Coordinates of C-alpha atoms in Angstrom, one line a residue:
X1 CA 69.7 -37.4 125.8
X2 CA 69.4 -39.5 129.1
X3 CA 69.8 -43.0 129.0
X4 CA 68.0 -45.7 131.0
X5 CA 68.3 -49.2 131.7
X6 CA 65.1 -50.9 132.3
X7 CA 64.4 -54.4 134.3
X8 CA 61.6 -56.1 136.3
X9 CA 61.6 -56.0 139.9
X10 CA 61.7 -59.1 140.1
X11 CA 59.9 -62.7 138.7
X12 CA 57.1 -62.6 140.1
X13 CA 56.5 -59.0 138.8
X14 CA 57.4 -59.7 135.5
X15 CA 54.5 -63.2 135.9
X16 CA 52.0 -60.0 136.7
X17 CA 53.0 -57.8 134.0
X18 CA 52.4 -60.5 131.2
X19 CA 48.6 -59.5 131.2
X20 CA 49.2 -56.0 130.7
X21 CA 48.4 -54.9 127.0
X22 CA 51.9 -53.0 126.9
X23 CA 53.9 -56.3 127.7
X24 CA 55.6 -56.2 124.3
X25 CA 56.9 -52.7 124.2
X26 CA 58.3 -53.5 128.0
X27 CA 60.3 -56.8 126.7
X28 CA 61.9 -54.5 123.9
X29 CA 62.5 -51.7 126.5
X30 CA 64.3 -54.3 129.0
X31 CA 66.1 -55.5 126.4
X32 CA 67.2 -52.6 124.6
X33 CA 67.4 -49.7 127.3
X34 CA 64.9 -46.3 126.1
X35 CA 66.1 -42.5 126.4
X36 CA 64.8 -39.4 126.8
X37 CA 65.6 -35.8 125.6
X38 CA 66.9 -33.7 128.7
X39 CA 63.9 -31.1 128.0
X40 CA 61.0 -33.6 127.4
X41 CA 62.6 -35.3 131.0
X42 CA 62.4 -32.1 132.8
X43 CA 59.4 -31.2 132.1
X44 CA 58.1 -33.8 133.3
X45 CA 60.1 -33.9 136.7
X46 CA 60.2 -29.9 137.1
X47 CA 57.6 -28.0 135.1
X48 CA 55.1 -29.5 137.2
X49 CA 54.5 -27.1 140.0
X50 CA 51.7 -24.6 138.9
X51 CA 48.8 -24.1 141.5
X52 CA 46.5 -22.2 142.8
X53 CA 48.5 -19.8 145.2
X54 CA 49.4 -16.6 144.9
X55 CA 53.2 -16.5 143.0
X56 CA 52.2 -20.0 141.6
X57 CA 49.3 -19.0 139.0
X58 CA 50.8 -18.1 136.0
X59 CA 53.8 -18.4 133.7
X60 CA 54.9 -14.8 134.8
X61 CA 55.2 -16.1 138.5
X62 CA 56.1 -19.1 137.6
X63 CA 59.0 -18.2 135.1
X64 CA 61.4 -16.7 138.0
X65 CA 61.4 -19.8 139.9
X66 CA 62.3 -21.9 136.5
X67 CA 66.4 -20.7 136.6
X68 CA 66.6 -22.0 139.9
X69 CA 64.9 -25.7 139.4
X70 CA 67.3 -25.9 136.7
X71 CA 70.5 -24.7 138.0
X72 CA 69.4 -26.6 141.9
X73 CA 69.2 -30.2 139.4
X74 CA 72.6 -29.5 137.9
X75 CA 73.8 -28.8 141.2
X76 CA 73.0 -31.8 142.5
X77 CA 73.2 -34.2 139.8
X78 CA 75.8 -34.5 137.0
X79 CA 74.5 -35.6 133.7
X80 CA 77.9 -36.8 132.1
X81 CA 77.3 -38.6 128.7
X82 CA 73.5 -38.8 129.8
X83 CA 74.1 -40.6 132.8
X84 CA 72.4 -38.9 135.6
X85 CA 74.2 -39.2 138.7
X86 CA 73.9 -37.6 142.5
X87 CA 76.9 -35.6 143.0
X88 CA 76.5 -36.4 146.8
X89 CA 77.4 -39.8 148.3
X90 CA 75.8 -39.2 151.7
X91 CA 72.2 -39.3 152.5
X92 CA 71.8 -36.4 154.4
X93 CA 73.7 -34.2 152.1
X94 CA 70.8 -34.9 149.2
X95 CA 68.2 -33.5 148.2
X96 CA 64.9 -35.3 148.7
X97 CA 62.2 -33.2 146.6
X98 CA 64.8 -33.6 143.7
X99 CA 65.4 -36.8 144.0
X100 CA 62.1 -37.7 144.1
X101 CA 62.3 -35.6 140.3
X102 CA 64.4 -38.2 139.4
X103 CA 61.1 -40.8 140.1
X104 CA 59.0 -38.7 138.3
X105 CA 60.6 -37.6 135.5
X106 CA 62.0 -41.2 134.6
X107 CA 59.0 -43.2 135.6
X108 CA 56.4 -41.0 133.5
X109 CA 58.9 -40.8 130.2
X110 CA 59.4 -44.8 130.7
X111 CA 55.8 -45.1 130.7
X112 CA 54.9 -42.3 128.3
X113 CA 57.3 -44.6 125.5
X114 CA 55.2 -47.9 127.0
X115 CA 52.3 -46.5 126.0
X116 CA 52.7 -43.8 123.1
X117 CA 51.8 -40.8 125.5
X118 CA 52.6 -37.4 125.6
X119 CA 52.8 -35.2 128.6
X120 CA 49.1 -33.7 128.1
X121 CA 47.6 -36.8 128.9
X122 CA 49.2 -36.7 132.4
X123 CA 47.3 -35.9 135.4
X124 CA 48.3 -35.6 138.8
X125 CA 46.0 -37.7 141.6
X126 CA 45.7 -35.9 144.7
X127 CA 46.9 -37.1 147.9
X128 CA 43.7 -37.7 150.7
X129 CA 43.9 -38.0 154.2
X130 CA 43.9 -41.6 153.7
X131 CA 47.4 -42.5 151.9
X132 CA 46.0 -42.6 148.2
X133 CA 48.8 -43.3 146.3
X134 CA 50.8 -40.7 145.0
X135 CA 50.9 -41.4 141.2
X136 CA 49.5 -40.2 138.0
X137 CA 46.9 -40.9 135.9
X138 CA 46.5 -41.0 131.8
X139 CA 44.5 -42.7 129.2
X140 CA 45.7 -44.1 125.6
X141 CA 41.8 -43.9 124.5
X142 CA 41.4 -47.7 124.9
X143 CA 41.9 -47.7 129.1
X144 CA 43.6 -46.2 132.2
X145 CA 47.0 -46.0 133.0
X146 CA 48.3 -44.8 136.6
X147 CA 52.0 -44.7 137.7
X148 CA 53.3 -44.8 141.0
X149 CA 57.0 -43.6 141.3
X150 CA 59.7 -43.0 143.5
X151 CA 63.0 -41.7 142.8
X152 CA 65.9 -43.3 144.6
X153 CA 69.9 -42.4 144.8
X154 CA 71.6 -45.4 145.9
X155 CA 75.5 -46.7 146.8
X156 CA 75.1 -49.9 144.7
X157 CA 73.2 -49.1 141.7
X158 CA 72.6 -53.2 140.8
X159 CA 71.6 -53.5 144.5
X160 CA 67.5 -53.8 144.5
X161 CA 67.9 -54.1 148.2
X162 CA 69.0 -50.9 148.5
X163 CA 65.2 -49.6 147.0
X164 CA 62.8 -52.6 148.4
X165 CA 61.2 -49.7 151.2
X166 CA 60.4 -48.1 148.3
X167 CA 58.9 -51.3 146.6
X168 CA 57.4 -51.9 149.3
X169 CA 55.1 -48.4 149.8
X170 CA 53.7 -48.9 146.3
X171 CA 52.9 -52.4 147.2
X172 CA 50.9 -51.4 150.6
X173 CA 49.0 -48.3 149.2
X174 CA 47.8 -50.5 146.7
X175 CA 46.3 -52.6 149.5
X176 CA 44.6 -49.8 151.2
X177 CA 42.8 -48.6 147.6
X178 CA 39.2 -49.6 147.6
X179 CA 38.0 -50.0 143.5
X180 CA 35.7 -48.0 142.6
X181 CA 33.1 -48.9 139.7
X182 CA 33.5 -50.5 136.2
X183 CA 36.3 -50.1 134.3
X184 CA 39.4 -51.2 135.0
X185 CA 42.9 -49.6 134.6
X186 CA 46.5 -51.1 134.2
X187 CA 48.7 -49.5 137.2
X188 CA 52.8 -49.5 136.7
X189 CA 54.8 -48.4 139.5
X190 CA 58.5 -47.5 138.5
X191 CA 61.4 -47.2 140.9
X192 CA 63.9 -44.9 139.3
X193 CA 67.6 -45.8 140.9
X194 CA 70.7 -43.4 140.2
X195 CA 74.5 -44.3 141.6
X196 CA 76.3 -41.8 143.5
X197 CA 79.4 -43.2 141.3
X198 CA 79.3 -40.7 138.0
X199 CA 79.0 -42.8 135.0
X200 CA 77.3 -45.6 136.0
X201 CA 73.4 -46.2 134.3
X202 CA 70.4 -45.1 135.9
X203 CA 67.7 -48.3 136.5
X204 CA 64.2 -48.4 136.5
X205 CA 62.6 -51.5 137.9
X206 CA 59.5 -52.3 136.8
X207 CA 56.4 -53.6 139.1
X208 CA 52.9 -54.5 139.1
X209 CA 50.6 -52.6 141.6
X210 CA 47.1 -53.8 140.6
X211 CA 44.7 -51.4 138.9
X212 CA 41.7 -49.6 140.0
X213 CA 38.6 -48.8 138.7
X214 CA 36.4 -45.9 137.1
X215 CA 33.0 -44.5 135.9
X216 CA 34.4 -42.7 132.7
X217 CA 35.4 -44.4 129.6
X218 CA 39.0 -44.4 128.7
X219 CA 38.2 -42.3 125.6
X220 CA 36.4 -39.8 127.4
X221 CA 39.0 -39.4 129.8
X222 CA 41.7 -38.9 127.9
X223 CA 40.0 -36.1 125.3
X224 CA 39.3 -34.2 128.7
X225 CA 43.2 -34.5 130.3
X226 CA 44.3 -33.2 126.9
X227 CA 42.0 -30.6 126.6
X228 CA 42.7 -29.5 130.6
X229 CA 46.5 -29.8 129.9
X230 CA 46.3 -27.3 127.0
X231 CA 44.1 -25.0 129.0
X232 CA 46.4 -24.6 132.2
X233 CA 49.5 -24.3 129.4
X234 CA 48.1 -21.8 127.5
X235 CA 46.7 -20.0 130.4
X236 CA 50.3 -19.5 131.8
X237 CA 51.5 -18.3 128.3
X238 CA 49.0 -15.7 128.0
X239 CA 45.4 -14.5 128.2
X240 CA 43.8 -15.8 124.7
X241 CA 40.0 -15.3 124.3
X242 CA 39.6 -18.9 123.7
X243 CA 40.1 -19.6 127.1
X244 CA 37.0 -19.2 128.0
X245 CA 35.1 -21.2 125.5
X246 CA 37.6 -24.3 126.3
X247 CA 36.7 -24.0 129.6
X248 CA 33.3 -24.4 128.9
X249 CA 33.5 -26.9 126.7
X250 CA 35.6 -29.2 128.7
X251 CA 33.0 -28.7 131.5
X252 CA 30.2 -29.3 129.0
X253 CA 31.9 -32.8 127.9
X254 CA 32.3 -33.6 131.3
X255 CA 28.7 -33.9 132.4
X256 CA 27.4 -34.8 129.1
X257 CA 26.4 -38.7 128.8
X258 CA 26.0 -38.2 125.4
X259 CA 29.8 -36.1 125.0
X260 CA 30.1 -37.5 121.4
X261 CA 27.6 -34.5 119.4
X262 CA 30.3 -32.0 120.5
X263 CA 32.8 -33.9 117.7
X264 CA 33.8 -31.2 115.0
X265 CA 31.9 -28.6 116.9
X266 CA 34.3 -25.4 116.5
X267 CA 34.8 -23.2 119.6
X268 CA 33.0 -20.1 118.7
X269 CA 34.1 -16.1 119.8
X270 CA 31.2 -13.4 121.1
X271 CA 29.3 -12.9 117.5
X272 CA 29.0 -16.2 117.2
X273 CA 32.3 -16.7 114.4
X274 CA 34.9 -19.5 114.7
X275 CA 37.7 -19.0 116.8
X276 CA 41.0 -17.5 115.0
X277 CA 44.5 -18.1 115.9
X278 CA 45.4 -15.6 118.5
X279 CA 46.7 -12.4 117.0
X280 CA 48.8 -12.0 120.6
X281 CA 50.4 -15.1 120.0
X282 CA 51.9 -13.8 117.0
X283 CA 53.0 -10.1 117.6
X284 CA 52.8 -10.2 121.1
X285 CA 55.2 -12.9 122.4
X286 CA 58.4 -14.2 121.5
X287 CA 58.5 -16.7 118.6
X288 CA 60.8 -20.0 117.6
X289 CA 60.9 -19.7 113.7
X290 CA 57.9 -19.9 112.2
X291 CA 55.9 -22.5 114.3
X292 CA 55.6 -21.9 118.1
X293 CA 55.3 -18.9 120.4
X294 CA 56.4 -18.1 124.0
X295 CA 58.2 -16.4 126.5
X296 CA 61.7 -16.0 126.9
X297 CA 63.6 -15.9 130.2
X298 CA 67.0 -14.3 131.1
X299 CA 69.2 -16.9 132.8
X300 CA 71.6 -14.5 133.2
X301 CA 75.7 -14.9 132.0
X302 CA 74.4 -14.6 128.2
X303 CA 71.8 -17.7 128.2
X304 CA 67.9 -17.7 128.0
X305 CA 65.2 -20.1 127.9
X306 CA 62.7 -20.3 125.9
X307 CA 59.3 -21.9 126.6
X308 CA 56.4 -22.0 124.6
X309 CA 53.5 -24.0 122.8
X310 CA 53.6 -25.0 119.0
X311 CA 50.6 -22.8 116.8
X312 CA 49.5 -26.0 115.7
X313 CA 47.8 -26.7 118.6
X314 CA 45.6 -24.2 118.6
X315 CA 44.4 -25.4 115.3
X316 CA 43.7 -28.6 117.2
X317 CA 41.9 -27.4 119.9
X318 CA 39.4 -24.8 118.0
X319 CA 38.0 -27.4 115.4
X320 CA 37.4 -29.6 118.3
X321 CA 37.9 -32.8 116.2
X322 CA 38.3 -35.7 119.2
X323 CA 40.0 -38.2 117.0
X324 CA 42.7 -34.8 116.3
X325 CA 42.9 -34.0 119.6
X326 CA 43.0 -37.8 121.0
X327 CA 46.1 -38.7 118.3
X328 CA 47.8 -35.1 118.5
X329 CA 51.8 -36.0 118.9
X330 CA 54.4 -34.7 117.4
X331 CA 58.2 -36.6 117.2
X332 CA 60.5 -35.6 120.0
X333 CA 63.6 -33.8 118.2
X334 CA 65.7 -30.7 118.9
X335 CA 65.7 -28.3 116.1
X336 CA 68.1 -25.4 115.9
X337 CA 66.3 -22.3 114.9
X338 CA 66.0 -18.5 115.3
X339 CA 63.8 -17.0 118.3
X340 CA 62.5 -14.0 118.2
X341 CA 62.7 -12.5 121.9
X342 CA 60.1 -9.9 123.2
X343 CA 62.0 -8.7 126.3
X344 CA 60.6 -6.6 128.9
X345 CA 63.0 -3.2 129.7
X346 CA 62.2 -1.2 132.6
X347 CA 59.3 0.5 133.3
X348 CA 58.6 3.9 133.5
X349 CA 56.9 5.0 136.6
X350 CA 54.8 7.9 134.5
X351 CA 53.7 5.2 131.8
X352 CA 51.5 2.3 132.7
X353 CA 52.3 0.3 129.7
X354 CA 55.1 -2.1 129.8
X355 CA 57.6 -1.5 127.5
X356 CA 59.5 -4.1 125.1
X357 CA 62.1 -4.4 123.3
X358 CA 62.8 -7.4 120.5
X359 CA 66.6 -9.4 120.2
X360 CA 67.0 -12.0 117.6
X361 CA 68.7 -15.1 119.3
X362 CA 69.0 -18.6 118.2
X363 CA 69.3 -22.0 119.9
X364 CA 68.8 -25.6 119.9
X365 CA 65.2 -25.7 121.0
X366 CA 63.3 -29.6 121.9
X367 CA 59.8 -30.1 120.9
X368 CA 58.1 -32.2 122.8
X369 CA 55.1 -35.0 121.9
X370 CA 52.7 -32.5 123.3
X371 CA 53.7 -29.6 121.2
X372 CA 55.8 -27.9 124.2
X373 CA 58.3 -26.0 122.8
X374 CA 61.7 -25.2 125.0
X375 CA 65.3 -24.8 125.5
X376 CA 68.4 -22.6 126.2
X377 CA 69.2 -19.5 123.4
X378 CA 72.0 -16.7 123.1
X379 CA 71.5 -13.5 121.9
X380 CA 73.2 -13.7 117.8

């Protein structure tokens, strides 16, 4: 587990926040610290890189890259007692794109715990040519949420000088923002500081960059993030024939003024018959005990990671119930249980079918709110 402290930037911040509907759970969270399992943190700060260029698509290009975003953070940082620290004490001998991992990976679980989300109601805003902020954007069903961060390593951890530059960027893009149309959203921006001393506590400072405003209702939103989340998840773990019908039924909800008719309506195959569970996902991938599937990648020196998707969730998603698929969260724990492995061997140039073989392994494998299912095995 990581371990946070948590304070306002400053008074007049804290005067700001008041209004926002999340004040209470901030005043416990100042008061009392929050953590964050290591897995549900990183996938957040490094599991969010898939896009549309070649060797980025899918899982399988994606997975080779995933030993080396781990190992680089471990690298850099040390993680003693869940204290994240740098392991560098000069600037130049950091690492900016992973500290700014730090920023994100903090200030969206801070936030997530603020407002009981997950990470499939996160989306990512894109940056324009006209320095919109870089933050992301969520919905608990009842309005917006949006999150500027920024990830610092500092000398003097208790030291806000040290971070007001980056204090004040949130405050200035917020300035150039124009609003937009009716409803309005709460916007947190979260400056997440670690010490380049090992064993001192990470801080996130809390401020206020004022909210903007959308076209789409808060409930709407948020069923279409989750069901986009799950699609592009899904999509990296495998090709399922459900796909398809997700995709058009998120675009259908999208343009539909009248979105709540599709509530309960199952996503239906080619003759017409409700969707089953994927027999792929079953006998085709790697498995944690009995309730999630996945892939499983060689670390090398004896250790693999497994990363997958609870079955649950495809339950979810193929009766199309919104108030299901609005609520879905399961409890963040680590559970130690036997995977399954489906491990590719080498090919054989005169066969083109992959071949497989299966290894029972076991590890200590965290489940995230979203259903995400992933963690570091060994072969039994």
């Amino acid at each position: 587990m990581y371990r946070f402290r948590v304070e306002y930037y400053n008074k007049e911040h804290k005067r700001l926040l008041e209004r926002y509907s999340c004040y209470d759970a901030i005043e416990k969270i100042v008061k009392n610290g929050f953590t964050v399992p290591e897995e549900e943190f990183h996938c957040y700060a490094l599991f969010r890189e898939q896009k549309r260029y070649e060797g980025w698509r899918t899982y399988q290009e994606l997975k080779s890259k995933i030993p080396n975003r781990l190992s680089n953070f471990k690298e850099y940082f040390s993680t003693n007692d869940g204290l994240i620290s740098s392991n560098f004490g000069q600037a130049d001998d950091r690492d900016s794109h992973l500290t700014e991992s730090i920023g994100i990976g903090g200030g969206l679980s801070l936030v997530s715990k603020l407002y009981d989300l997950t990470e499939a109601d996160w989306e990512k805003i894109p940056v324009s040519n006209k320095k919109d902020l870089d933050f992301e954007i969520a919905s608990n069903g009842k309005e917006f949420i949006e999150v500027e961060v920024k990830g610092a390593v500092v000398k003097n951890i208790n030291r806000k000088s040290e971070v007001s530059g980056r204090a004040g960027e949130i405050e200035q893009k917020k300035i150039e923002k124009a609003t937009r149309t009716n409803l309005k959203s709460s916007r947190i921006g979260v400056i997440v500081s670690v010490s380049d001393v090992c064993g001192e506590m990470p801080i996130c400072r809390i401020l206020d960059p004022e909210g903007d405003k959308y076209d789409m209702s808060p409930e709407k939103y948020r069923l279409i993030a989750r069901l986009s989340y799950y699609y592009r998840e899904l999509r990296t773990l495998g090709r399922f024939g459900l796909l398809s019908d997700l995709t058009n039924r998120i675009r259908t909800l999208y343009y539909s003024y009248d979105y709540e008719q599709l509530d309960g309506v199952v996503l239906l195959d080619v003759n017409k018959n409700k969707i089953a569970l994927p027999l792929s996902a079953m006998y085709s991938k790697s498995t944690a005990g009995d309730f999630a599937f996945g892939e499983v990648i060689d670390l090398k020196n004896g250790r693999y990671y497994f990363y997958g998707m609870m079955y649950d969730v495809f339950d979810v998603l193929i009766n199309q119930k919104f108030e299901n698929i609005s609520k879905y969260i399961n409890t963040s724990r680590i559970e130690s249980v036997k995977i399954t492995a489906r491990l590719k061997v080498n090919k054989n140039d005169d066969d083109e079918k992959e071949r497989f073989r299966t290894i029972d392994m076991k590890g200590d494998i965290n489940i995230t709110p979203s259903g995400k299912v992933l963690g570091v095995c060994y072969i039994i």
